[in-house]
mmCIF file of C-alpha atoms in Angstrom:
data_model
loop_
_atom_site.group_PDB
_atom_site.id
_atom_site.type_symbol
_atom_site.label_atom_id
_atom_site.label_comp_id
_atom_site.label_asym_id
_atom_site.label_seq_id
_atom_site.Cartn_x
_atom_site.Cartn_y
_atom_site.Cartn_z
ATOM 1 C CA UNK J 5 18.445 -8.538 -23.053
ATOM 2 C CA UNK J 6 19.845 -5.066 -22.744
ATOM 3 C CA UNK J 7 21.520 -3.853 -19.594
ATOM 4 C CA UNK J 8 21.192 -0.120 -20.214
ATOM 5 C CA UNK J 9 18.211 2.218 -19.831
ATOM 6 C CA UNK J 10 16.038 2.708 -22.923
ATOM 7 C CA UNK J 11 15.154 6.277 -21.969
ATOM 8 C CA UNK J 12 16.608 8.959 -19.721
ATOM 9 C CA UNK J 13 16.308 8.301 -16.030
ATOM 10 C CA UNK J 14 13.124 9.924 -14.747
ATOM 11 C CA UNK J 15 14.024 9.526 -11.079
ATOM 12 C CA UNK J 16 16.902 11.012 -9.095
ATOM 13 C CA UNK J 17 19.838 8.638 -9.674
ATOM 14 C CA UNK J 18 21.171 6.443 -6.911
ATOM 15 C CA UNK J 19 24.675 7.151 -5.670
ATOM 16 C CA UNK J 20 27.357 5.128 -3.873
ATOM 17 C CA UNK J 21 28.795 6.832 -0.809
ATOM 18 C CA UNK J 22 31.223 5.384 1.764
ATOM 19 C CA UNK J 23 29.846 5.560 5.294
ATOM 20 C CA UNK J 24 32.390 3.666 7.404
ATOM 21 C CA UNK J 25 35.835 2.473 6.361
ATOM 22 C CA UNK J 26 39.260 1.494 7.630
ATOM 23 C CA UNK J 27 38.093 -0.454 10.669
ATOM 24 C CA UNK J 28 38.519 -3.908 9.105
ATOM 25 C CA UNK J 29 42.294 -3.477 8.823
ATOM 26 C CA UNK J 30 42.402 -2.489 12.495
ATOM 27 C CA UNK J 31 40.363 -5.558 13.511
ATOM 28 C CA UNK J 32 42.532 -7.847 11.384
ATOM 29 C CA UNK J 33 45.752 -6.550 12.943
ATOM 30 C CA UNK J 34 44.328 -6.966 16.444
ATOM 31 C CA UNK J 35 43.087 -10.498 15.725
ATOM 32 C CA UNK J 36 46.284 -11.581 13.947
ATOM 33 C CA UNK J 37 44.292 -12.928 10.996
ATOM 34 C CA UNK J 38 42.013 -11.519 8.281
ATOM 35 C CA UNK J 39 38.606 -10.340 9.454
ATOM 36 C CA UNK J 40 35.737 -9.765 7.016
ATOM 37 C CA UNK J 41 32.330 -8.076 7.146
ATOM 38 C CA UNK J 42 29.576 -10.697 7.020
ATOM 39 C CA UNK J 43 26.442 -8.577 7.427
ATOM 40 C CA UNK J 44 25.210 -5.101 8.315
ATOM 41 C CA UNK J 45 22.049 -3.186 9.146
ATOM 42 C CA UNK J 46 21.167 0.438 9.782
ATOM 43 C CA UNK J 47 18.422 2.568 11.277
ATOM 44 C CA UNK J 48 18.316 6.291 11.942
ATOM 45 C CA UNK J 49 21.805 7.434 12.917
ATOM 46 C CA UNK J 50 23.059 3.933 13.806
ATOM 47 C CA UNK J 51 24.876 1.282 11.740
ATOM 48 C CA UNK J 52 25.437 -2.252 13.047
ATOM 49 C CA UNK J 53 28.079 -4.528 11.513
ATOM 50 C CA UNK J 54 28.667 -8.252 12.050
ATOM 51 C CA UNK J 55 32.138 -9.666 11.420
ATOM 52 C CA UNK J 56 33.652 -13.047 10.649
ATOM 53 C CA UNK J 57 35.421 -13.170 14.031
ATOM 54 C CA UNK J 58 32.159 -12.838 15.960
ATOM 55 C CA UNK J 59 32.511 -9.130 16.706
ATOM 56 C CA UNK J 60 29.414 -6.957 16.681
ATOM 57 C CA UNK J 61 30.155 -3.290 15.941
ATOM 58 C CA UNK J 62 28.006 -0.240 16.556
ATOM 59 C CA UNK J 63 28.580 2.994 14.642
ATOM 60 C CA UNK J 64 26.717 6.267 15.215
ATOM 61 C CA UNK J 65 26.556 9.510 13.281
ATOM 62 C CA UNK J 66 28.578 12.055 15.205
ATOM 63 C CA UNK J 67 28.813 15.796 14.625
ATOM 64 C CA UNK J 68 32.308 17.235 14.316
ATOM 65 C CA UNK J 69 32.588 20.977 13.794
ATOM 66 C CA UNK J 70 30.223 23.454 12.127
ATOM 67 C CA UNK J 71 32.537 23.549 9.116
ATOM 68 C CA UNK J 72 32.978 19.795 8.621
ATOM 69 C CA UNK J 73 30.713 16.932 7.590
ATOM 70 C CA UNK J 74 29.237 14.632 10.209
ATOM 71 C CA UNK J 75 30.651 11.104 10.115
ATOM 72 C CA UNK J 76 29.883 7.652 11.459
ATOM 73 C CA UNK J 77 32.115 6.795 14.423
ATOM 74 C CA UNK J 78 32.668 3.453 16.147
ATOM 75 C CA UNK J 79 30.861 3.604 19.499
ATOM 76 C CA UNK J 80 31.205 0.044 20.741
ATOM 77 C CA UNK J 81 32.463 -3.400 19.819
ATOM 78 C CA UNK J 82 31.749 -6.701 21.488
ATOM 79 C CA UNK J 83 31.991 -10.406 20.760
ATOM 80 C CA UNK J 84 28.958 -12.641 20.770
ATOM 81 C CA UNK J 85 29.214 -15.562 23.247
ATOM 82 C CA UNK J 86 30.447 -18.215 20.805
ATOM 83 C CA UNK J 87 32.807 -15.834 18.924
ATOM 84 C CA UNK J 88 31.747 -17.444 15.627
ATOM 85 C CA UNK J 89 31.015 -15.584 12.407
ATOM 86 C CA UNK J 90 27.881 -13.415 12.501
ATOM 87 C CA UNK J 91 25.628 -14.438 9.621
ATOM 88 C CA UNK J 92 22.703 -12.024 9.909
ATOM 89 C CA UNK J 93 21.443 -9.024 11.864
ATOM 90 C CA UNK J 94 17.723 -8.183 11.919
ATOM 91 C CA UNK J 95 16.470 -5.003 13.599
ATOM 92 C CA UNK J 96 13.026 -4.828 15.200
ATOM 93 C CA UNK J 97 12.838 -1.143 16.230
ATOM 94 C CA UNK J 98 9.245 -1.205 17.480
ATOM 95 C CA UNK J 99 10.309 -3.482 20.376
ATOM 96 C CA UNK J 100 13.915 -2.165 20.555
ATOM 97 C CA UNK J 101 15.467 -5.526 19.796
ATOM 98 C CA UNK J 102 18.107 -6.904 17.437
ATOM 99 C CA UNK J 103 18.142 -10.560 16.422
ATOM 100 C CA UNK J 104 21.623 -11.843 15.608
ATOM 101 C CA UNK J 105 22.238 -15.193 13.877
ATOM 102 C CA UNK J 106 25.565 -16.916 14.499
ATOM 103 C CA UNK J 107 26.622 -20.563 14.522
ATOM 104 C CA UNK J 108 23.003 -21.748 14.068
ATOM 105 C CA UNK J 109 21.823 -19.735 17.085
ATOM 106 C CA UNK J 110 19.702 -16.583 17.363
ATOM 107 C CA UNK J 111 20.889 -14.181 20.076
ATOM 108 C CA UNK J 112 18.821 -11.241 21.323
ATOM 109 C CA UNK J 113 20.138 -7.717 21.956
ATOM 110 C CA UNK J 114 18.612 -4.368 22.921
ATOM 111 C CA UNK J 115 18.534 -1.327 20.646
ATOM 112 C CA UNK J 116 20.272 0.984 20.279
ATOM 113 C CA UNK J 117 22.945 0.058 22.850
ATOM 114 C CA UNK J 118 23.399 -3.587 21.759
ATOM 115 C CA UNK J 119 23.239 -4.930 25.303
ATOM 116 C CA UNK J 120 22.533 -8.651 25.399
ATOM 117 C CA UNK J 121 19.083 -9.490 26.745
ATOM 118 C CA UNK J 122 19.612 -11.345 30.052
ATOM 119 C CA UNK J 123 19.534 -15.098 29.601
ATOM 120 C CA UNK J 124 16.986 -15.448 32.412
ATOM 121 C CA UNK J 125 14.571 -13.502 30.178
ATOM 122 C CA UNK J 126 15.362 -14.938 26.740
ATOM 123 C CA UNK J 127 17.680 -17.804 25.926
ATOM 124 C CA UNK J 128 19.195 -18.177 22.431
ATOM 125 C CA UNK J 129 17.250 -20.266 19.917
ATOM 126 C CA UNK J 130 19.389 -23.193 18.775
ATOM 127 C CA UNK J 131 19.555 -25.492 15.720
ATOM 128 C CA UNK J 132 18.631 -22.649 13.362
ATOM 129 C CA UNK J 133 19.205 -23.056 9.620
ATOM 130 C CA UNK J 134 17.642 -19.696 8.727
ATOM 131 C CA UNK J 135 14.902 -17.446 10.067
ATOM 132 C CA UNK J 136 12.398 -14.890 8.783
ATOM 133 C CA UNK J 137 10.755 -12.065 10.726
ATOM 134 C CA UNK J 138 7.447 -10.784 9.371
ATOM 135 C CA UNK J 139 8.625 -7.806 7.303
ATOM 136 C CA UNK J 140 5.411 -5.906 7.969
ATOM 137 C CA UNK J 141 6.352 -6.004 11.668
ATOM 138 C CA UNK J 142 9.903 -4.850 10.927
ATOM 139 C CA UNK J 143 8.485 -1.721 9.288
ATOM 140 C CA UNK J 144 6.850 -0.584 12.511
ATOM 141 C CA UNK J 145 8.643 2.588 13.649
ATOM 142 C CA UNK J 146 10.577 2.844 16.900
ATOM 143 C CA UNK J 147 9.055 4.525 19.939
ATOM 144 C CA UNK J 148 11.086 7.480 21.144
ATOM 145 C CA UNK J 149 11.331 8.606 24.756
ATOM 146 C CA UNK J 150 9.403 11.823 24.067
ATOM 147 C CA UNK J 151 6.567 10.015 22.280
ATOM 148 C CA UNK J 152 3.241 9.290 23.919
ATOM 149 C CA UNK J 153 3.609 5.708 25.209
ATOM 150 C CA UNK J 154 1.640 3.227 23.133
ATOM 151 C CA UNK J 155 1.017 -0.471 23.675
ATOM 152 C CA UNK J 156 3.901 -2.449 22.195
ATOM 153 C CA UNK J 157 2.793 -5.107 19.728
ATOM 154 C CA UNK J 158 4.774 -8.328 19.549
ATOM 155 C CA UNK J 159 6.663 -9.193 16.388
ATOM 156 C CA UNK J 160 6.351 -12.658 14.878
ATOM 157 C CA UNK J 161 8.987 -14.740 13.134
ATOM 158 C CA UNK J 162 9.670 -18.206 11.758
ATOM 159 C CA UNK J 163 12.715 -20.343 12.505
ATOM 160 C CA UNK J 164 13.562 -22.905 9.841
ATOM 161 C CA UNK J 165 15.232 -25.957 11.311
ATOM 162 C CA UNK J 166 16.423 -29.124 9.617
ATOM 163 C CA UNK J 167 12.945 -30.559 8.968
ATOM 164 C CA UNK J 168 10.457 -28.195 10.612
ATOM 165 C CA UNK J 169 9.401 -24.556 10.966
ATOM 166 C CA UNK J 170 8.991 -23.128 14.482
ATOM 167 C CA UNK J 171 6.788 -20.051 14.928
ATOM 168 C CA UNK J 172 7.543 -17.498 17.668
ATOM 169 C CA UNK J 173 6.351 -14.112 18.909
ATOM 170 C CA UNK J 174 8.649 -11.679 20.688
ATOM 171 C CA UNK J 175 8.061 -8.715 22.948
ATOM 172 C CA UNK J 176 9.702 -8.488 26.375
ATOM 173 C CA UNK J 177 9.795 -12.270 26.350
ATOM 174 C CA UNK J 178 9.882 -14.983 23.707
ATOM 175 C CA UNK J 179 6.801 -17.143 23.141
ATOM 176 C CA UNK J 180 6.687 -20.372 21.147
ATOM 177 C CA UNK J 181 3.521 -20.624 19.032
ATOM 178 C CA UNK J 182 3.605 -23.861 17.057
ATOM 179 C CA UNK J 183 5.661 -26.055 14.751
ATOM 180 C CA UNK J 184 4.982 -26.985 11.118
ATOM 181 C CA UNK J 185 6.696 -30.037 9.583
ATOM 182 C CA UNK J 186 9.004 -29.299 6.631
ATOM 183 C CA UNK J 187 10.527 -32.631 5.575
ATOM 184 C CA UNK J 188 12.620 -31.159 2.738
ATOM 185 C CA UNK J 189 14.018 -28.416 4.981
ATOM 186 C CA UNK J 190 14.966 -24.942 3.828
ATOM 187 C CA UNK J 191 18.045 -22.782 3.338
ATOM 188 C CA UNK J 192 16.441 -19.350 2.842
ATOM 189 C CA UNK J 193 13.096 -17.883 3.931
ATOM 190 C CA UNK J 194 11.204 -14.585 3.895
ATOM 191 C CA UNK J 195 7.906 -13.825 5.606
ATOM 192 C CA UNK J 196 5.136 -11.302 5.050
ATOM 193 C CA UNK J 197 1.952 -11.656 7.064
ATOM 194 C CA UNK J 198 0.729 -15.236 7.139
ATOM 195 C CA UNK J 199 2.856 -16.295 4.157
ATOM 196 C CA UNK J 200 6.362 -17.727 4.242
ATOM 197 C CA UNK J 201 8.337 -18.168 1.021
ATOM 198 C CA UNK J 202 11.072 -20.735 1.570
ATOM 199 C CA UNK J 203 13.749 -22.181 -0.695
ATOM 200 C CA UNK J 204 15.159 -25.642 -0.149
ATOM 201 C CA UNK J 205 18.264 -26.808 -2.012
ATOM 202 C CA UNK J 206 16.390 -27.121 -5.320
ATOM 203 C CA UNK J 207 13.000 -25.365 -5.314
ATOM 204 C CA UNK J 208 10.973 -22.433 -4.071
ATOM 205 C CA UNK J 209 7.777 -23.018 -2.071
ATOM 206 C CA UNK J 210 5.211 -20.766 -0.401
ATOM 207 C CA UNK J 211 3.563 -21.763 2.879
ATOM 208 C CA UNK J 212 0.328 -20.543 4.431
ATOM 209 C CA UNK J 213 1.302 -20.467 8.112
ATOM 210 C CA UNK J 214 -2.288 -20.499 9.349
ATOM 211 C CA UNK J 215 -3.440 -23.402 7.185
ATOM 212 C CA UNK J 216 -0.009 -25.108 7.313
ATOM 213 C CA UNK J 217 -0.303 -25.722 3.564
ATOM 214 C CA UNK J 218 2.547 -25.676 1.020
ATOM 215 C CA UNK J 219 2.430 -24.679 -2.659
ATOM 216 C CA UNK J 220 5.487 -25.594 -4.807
ATOM 217 C CA UNK J 221 6.605 -22.774 -7.113
ATOM 218 C CA UNK J 222 9.599 -23.252 -9.429
ATOM 219 C CA UNK J 223 13.186 -24.501 -9.334
ATOM 220 C CA UNK J 224 16.069 -22.283 -8.270
ATOM 221 C CA UNK J 225 17.891 -23.394 -11.414
ATOM 222 C CA UNK J 226 16.101 -24.545 -14.569
ATOM 223 C CA UNK J 227 19.397 -25.544 -16.250
ATOM 224 C CA UNK J 228 19.490 -29.239 -15.505
ATOM 225 C CA UNK J 229 22.986 -29.846 -16.880
ATOM 226 C CA UNK J 230 24.582 -26.711 -15.417
ATOM 227 C CA UNK J 231 27.530 -26.945 -13.048
ATOM 228 C CA UNK J 232 26.975 -23.379 -11.826
ATOM 229 C CA UNK J 233 26.043 -23.159 -8.157
ATOM 230 C CA UNK J 234 23.090 -20.772 -7.990
ATOM 231 C CA UNK J 235 22.015 -19.120 -4.748
ATOM 232 C CA UNK J 236 18.282 -18.774 -4.074
ATOM 233 C CA UNK J 237 16.939 -15.239 -3.733
ATOM 234 C CA UNK J 238 13.644 -14.158 -2.132
ATOM 235 C CA UNK J 239 12.561 -10.546 -1.642
ATOM 236 C CA UNK J 240 9.348 -9.377 0.008
ATOM 237 C CA UNK J 241 7.667 -6.823 -2.273
ATOM 238 C CA UNK J 242 4.409 -6.090 -0.453
ATOM 239 C CA UNK J 243 1.996 -7.542 2.075
ATOM 240 C CA UNK J 244 1.098 -10.347 -0.310
ATOM 241 C CA UNK J 245 3.832 -10.921 -2.863
ATOM 242 C CA UNK J 246 7.453 -11.937 -3.250
ATOM 243 C CA UNK J 247 10.140 -11.692 -5.923
ATOM 244 C CA UNK J 248 11.989 -14.956 -6.566
ATOM 245 C CA UNK J 249 14.901 -15.534 -8.970
ATOM 246 C CA UNK J 250 15.470 -18.558 -11.219
ATOM 247 C CA UNK J 251 18.513 -19.301 -13.401
ATOM 248 C CA UNK J 252 17.595 -20.541 -16.902
ATOM 249 C CA UNK J 253 21.081 -21.465 -18.070
ATOM 250 C CA UNK J 254 21.439 -18.342 -20.221
ATOM 251 C CA UNK J 255 20.066 -15.645 -17.911
ATOM 252 C CA UNK J 256 18.176 -15.171 -14.670
ATOM 253 C CA UNK J 257 14.496 -14.274 -14.535
ATOM 254 C CA UNK J 258 12.714 -12.630 -11.637
ATOM 255 C CA UNK J 259 9.100 -13.631 -11.062
ATOM 256 C CA UNK J 260 6.614 -11.889 -8.775
ATOM 257 C CA UNK J 261 4.543 -14.430 -6.823
ATOM 258 C CA UNK J 262 1.594 -13.898 -4.475
ATOM 259 C CA UNK J 263 1.206 -15.682 -1.161
ATOM 260 C CA UNK J 264 -1.190 -18.053 -2.912
ATOM 261 C CA UNK J 265 1.500 -18.949 -5.455
ATOM 262 C CA UNK J 266 0.062 -17.013 -8.408
ATOM 263 C CA UNK J 267 2.321 -14.933 -10.704
ATOM 264 C CA UNK J 268 1.629 -11.189 -10.855
ATOM 265 C CA UNK J 269 3.040 -8.220 -12.758
ATOM 266 C CA UNK J 270 5.647 -8.980 -15.415
ATOM 267 C CA UNK J 271 9.098 -10.529 -15.132
ATOM 268 C CA UNK J 272 12.578 -9.108 -14.668
ATOM 269 C CA UNK J 273 15.696 -10.410 -16.399
ATOM 270 C CA UNK J 274 19.455 -10.253 -15.850
ATOM 271 C CA UNK J 275 22.340 -11.515 -18.022
ATOM 272 C CA UNK J 276 23.851 -13.305 -15.013
ATOM 273 C CA UNK J 277 22.581 -14.478 -11.652
ATOM 274 C CA UNK J 278 22.542 -11.562 -9.164
ATOM 275 C CA UNK J 279 24.684 -11.770 -6.051
ATOM 276 C CA UNK J 280 22.180 -9.709 -4.059
ATOM 277 C CA UNK J 281 18.746 -8.119 -4.408
ATOM 278 C CA UNK J 282 17.353 -5.174 -2.440
ATOM 279 C CA UNK J 283 13.969 -3.441 -2.480
ATOM 280 C CA UNK J 284 13.508 0.330 -2.362
ATOM 281 C CA UNK J 285 9.912 0.503 -3.568
ATOM 282 C CA UNK J 286 9.070 1.048 -6.388
ATOM 283 C CA UNK J 287 12.579 -0.054 -7.435
ATOM 284 C CA UNK J 288 14.514 -3.310 -7.204
ATOM 285 C CA UNK J 289 18.280 -2.986 -6.964
ATOM 286 C CA UNK J 290 20.521 -5.914 -7.908
ATOM 287 C CA UNK J 291 24.245 -6.542 -7.627
ATOM 288 C CA UNK J 292 25.671 -8.630 -10.486
ATOM 289 C CA UNK J 293 28.776 -10.846 -10.225
ATOM 290 C CA UNK J 294 30.958 -8.356 -12.119
ATOM 291 C CA UNK J 295 30.127 -5.551 -9.654
ATOM 292 C CA UNK J 296 27.534 -3.824 -11.843
ATOM 293 C CA UNK J 297 24.433 -2.549 -10.037
ATOM 294 C CA UNK J 298 21.143 -2.457 -11.923
ATOM 295 C CA UNK J 299 17.953 -0.716 -10.803
ATOM 296 C CA UNK J 300 14.608 -1.888 -12.216
ATOM 297 C CA UNK J 301 11.156 -0.364 -11.860
ATOM 298 C CA UNK J 302 8.731 -2.805 -10.269
ATOM 299 C CA UNK J 303 5.770 -1.240 -12.039
ATOM 300 C CA UNK J 304 7.190 -1.254 -15.587
ATOM 301 C CA UNK J 305 9.966 -3.869 -15.180
ATOM 302 C CA UNK J 306 12.259 -1.513 -17.128
ATOM 303 C CA UNK J 307 15.843 -0.687 -16.179
ATOM 304 C CA UNK J 308 15.978 2.891 -14.911
ATOM 305 C CA UNK J 309 19.655 3.089 -13.940
ATOM 306 C CA UNK J 310 22.915 1.150 -14.236
ATOM 307 C CA UNK J 311 25.884 1.812 -11.957
ATOM 308 C CA UNK J 312 28.894 0.384 -13.833
ATOM 309 C CA UNK J 313 31.324 -2.044 -12.272
ATOM 310 C CA UNK J 314 34.388 -0.400 -10.696
ATOM 311 C CA UNK J 315 37.299 0.053 -13.111
ATOM 312 C CA UNK J 316 40.208 -2.357 -12.834
ATOM 313 C CA UNK J 317 42.886 -1.180 -10.448
ATOM 314 C CA UNK J 318 40.503 0.925 -8.364
ATOM 315 C CA UNK J 319 40.836 1.012 -4.596
ATOM 316 C CA UNK J 320 39.459 -1.929 -2.592
ATOM 317 C CA UNK J 321 36.993 0.429 -0.902
ATOM 318 C CA UNK J 322 35.292 1.219 -4.210
ATOM 319 C CA UNK J 323 35.697 -2.157 -5.912
ATOM 320 C CA UNK J 324 34.717 -4.596 -3.141
ATOM 321 C CA UNK J 325 30.967 -4.824 -3.720
ATOM 322 C CA UNK J 326 29.725 -7.979 -2.016
ATOM 323 C CA UNK J 327 26.137 -7.380 -0.908
ATOM 324 C CA UNK J 328 23.119 -5.068 -0.867
ATOM 325 C CA UNK J 329 21.157 -4.445 2.330
ATOM 326 C CA UNK J 330 17.767 -2.758 2.654
ATOM 327 C CA UNK J 331 17.083 -0.561 5.686
ATOM 328 C CA UNK J 332 13.327 -0.831 6.191
ATOM 329 C CA UNK J 333 13.070 2.241 8.449
ATOM 330 C CA UNK J 334 15.723 4.352 6.718
ATOM 331 C CA UNK J 335 18.988 5.829 7.966
ATOM 332 C CA UNK J 336 20.894 9.097 7.795
ATOM 333 C CA UNK J 337 23.651 9.815 5.295
ATOM 334 C CA UNK J 338 26.075 12.664 5.982
ATOM 335 C CA UNK J 339 26.091 15.173 3.163
ATOM 336 C CA UNK J 340 27.484 18.598 2.348
ATOM 337 C CA UNK J 341 25.076 19.205 -0.524
ATOM 338 C CA UNK J 342 23.350 22.602 -0.379
ATOM 339 C CA UNK J 343 25.010 23.509 2.907
ATOM 340 C CA UNK J 344 25.563 26.966 1.449
ATOM 341 C CA UNK J 345 21.784 27.410 1.686
ATOM 342 C CA UNK J 346 21.837 27.029 5.464
ATOM 343 C CA UNK J 347 21.903 30.362 7.268
ATOM 344 C CA UNK J 348 20.539 31.814 10.514
ATOM 345 C CA UNK J 349 17.047 33.224 10.076
ATOM 346 C CA UNK J 350 15.444 35.569 12.651
ATOM 347 C CA UNK J 351 11.976 34.467 13.734
ATOM 348 C CA UNK J 352 9.577 36.877 15.458
ATOM 349 C CA UNK J 353 7.954 35.151 18.433
ATOM 350 C CA UNK J 354 4.206 35.329 19.031
ATOM 351 C CA UNK J 355 3.303 37.509 22.017
ATOM 352 C CA UNK J 356 0.223 37.602 24.156
ATOM 353 C CA UNK J 357 -0.379 33.860 24.221
ATOM 354 C CA UNK J 358 -0.414 33.711 28.008
ATOM 355 C CA UNK J 359 -2.962 36.521 28.175
ATOM 356 C CA UNK J 360 -5.162 34.774 25.661
ATOM 357 C CA UNK J 361 -4.949 31.577 27.649
ATOM 358 C CA UNK J 362 -6.035 33.515 30.754
ATOM 359 C CA UNK J 363 -9.094 34.876 28.971
ATOM 360 C CA UNK J 364 -7.750 38.326 28.086
ATOM 361 C CA UNK J 365 -8.720 39.604 24.648
ATOM 362 C CA UNK J 366 -5.906 39.758 22.112
ATOM 363 C CA UNK J 367 -6.029 41.626 18.826
ATOM 364 C CA UNK J 368 -6.508 39.337 15.826
ATOM 365 C CA UNK J 369 -3.552 40.824 13.999
ATOM 366 C CA UNK J 370 -1.265 39.904 16.896
ATOM 367 C CA UNK J 371 -2.578 36.365 17.127
ATOM 368 C CA UNK J 372 -2.071 35.704 13.449
ATOM 369 C CA UNK J 373 1.243 37.569 13.145
ATOM 370 C CA UNK J 374 3.289 34.446 12.625
ATOM 371 C CA UNK J 375 6.013 35.028 10.050
ATOM 372 C CA UNK J 376 6.572 32.670 7.164
ATOM 373 C CA UNK J 377 9.781 30.694 7.685
ATOM 374 C CA UNK J 378 11.431 30.129 4.308
ATOM 375 C CA UNK J 379 12.393 26.573 3.452
ATOM 376 C CA UNK J 380 16.070 25.815 2.985
#
């Protein structure tokens, strides 16, 4: 397998850009021991970071001066109740909630302020191995204060416990729906619609949550005599299919599977087992163990870009690539590109609107005299 594009990139290339930095050293000095980033999520102008010491950090994009670039600034920091490492942050913007997994418990916070939901409304869910929110629900946009109020739909998610799956819905309150037995357990799960793809310690399976039926898929590792510990990887691609990774002993293959367990499209391949996979449709981005980042096209399965591993001796900020995280609703990146194109532009206001509204005749040329505003 080759790990370089076969033809020039026909899409704008991806870039790596630091957004927040330097705060880990400050946290480590304050704690008296090393502190590490365990997870992160972002939406709009907000970035949320979970740390190994149980601290939950909120950064926001702040404007500085007209002549300088905006930057993300630390707005708040707090410790979750148990002060254990934060394993995962999931944002549900349509209901203004964040679900935070730590020490086998899911805690509930408000967005964007990260205030803990009062315990008399929602108590933490305990004995959690992993959990999966319906990704179609996570894509619902947030409601802003100036929007026309719309009915808020509940989001649904699955909690994988030691030998069962608990189904919940969440809006202002948490509602338990039902439980499905899962004797073999699970260590990783992703949900889209009524389908849950779950990996146990050896195999991938897909579950129809309505029928409570399970279809076995393929092993996480097909190399029976291998001593390499291989992490399972599941990525939701669309409303009805997943991407799962399997180590063959010589390389890793990525297979697209429907909710019914049928293979679709072609397959992807990597020379080593990826550390992380992220979807930015129609592209799949993967982080390899040596720090290389590869971008594949989902439609053609071809490599469209390779970001090389950092050179030896480079700064920790540029060389410490540990994970990839997808932001389902997008987020802002400060940039100075094309700022020279920004300039004040006079705009002639439309006159006579109030007279027209009152029933007074207005000349057509005045009504339609709206100047073209050039794009930047």
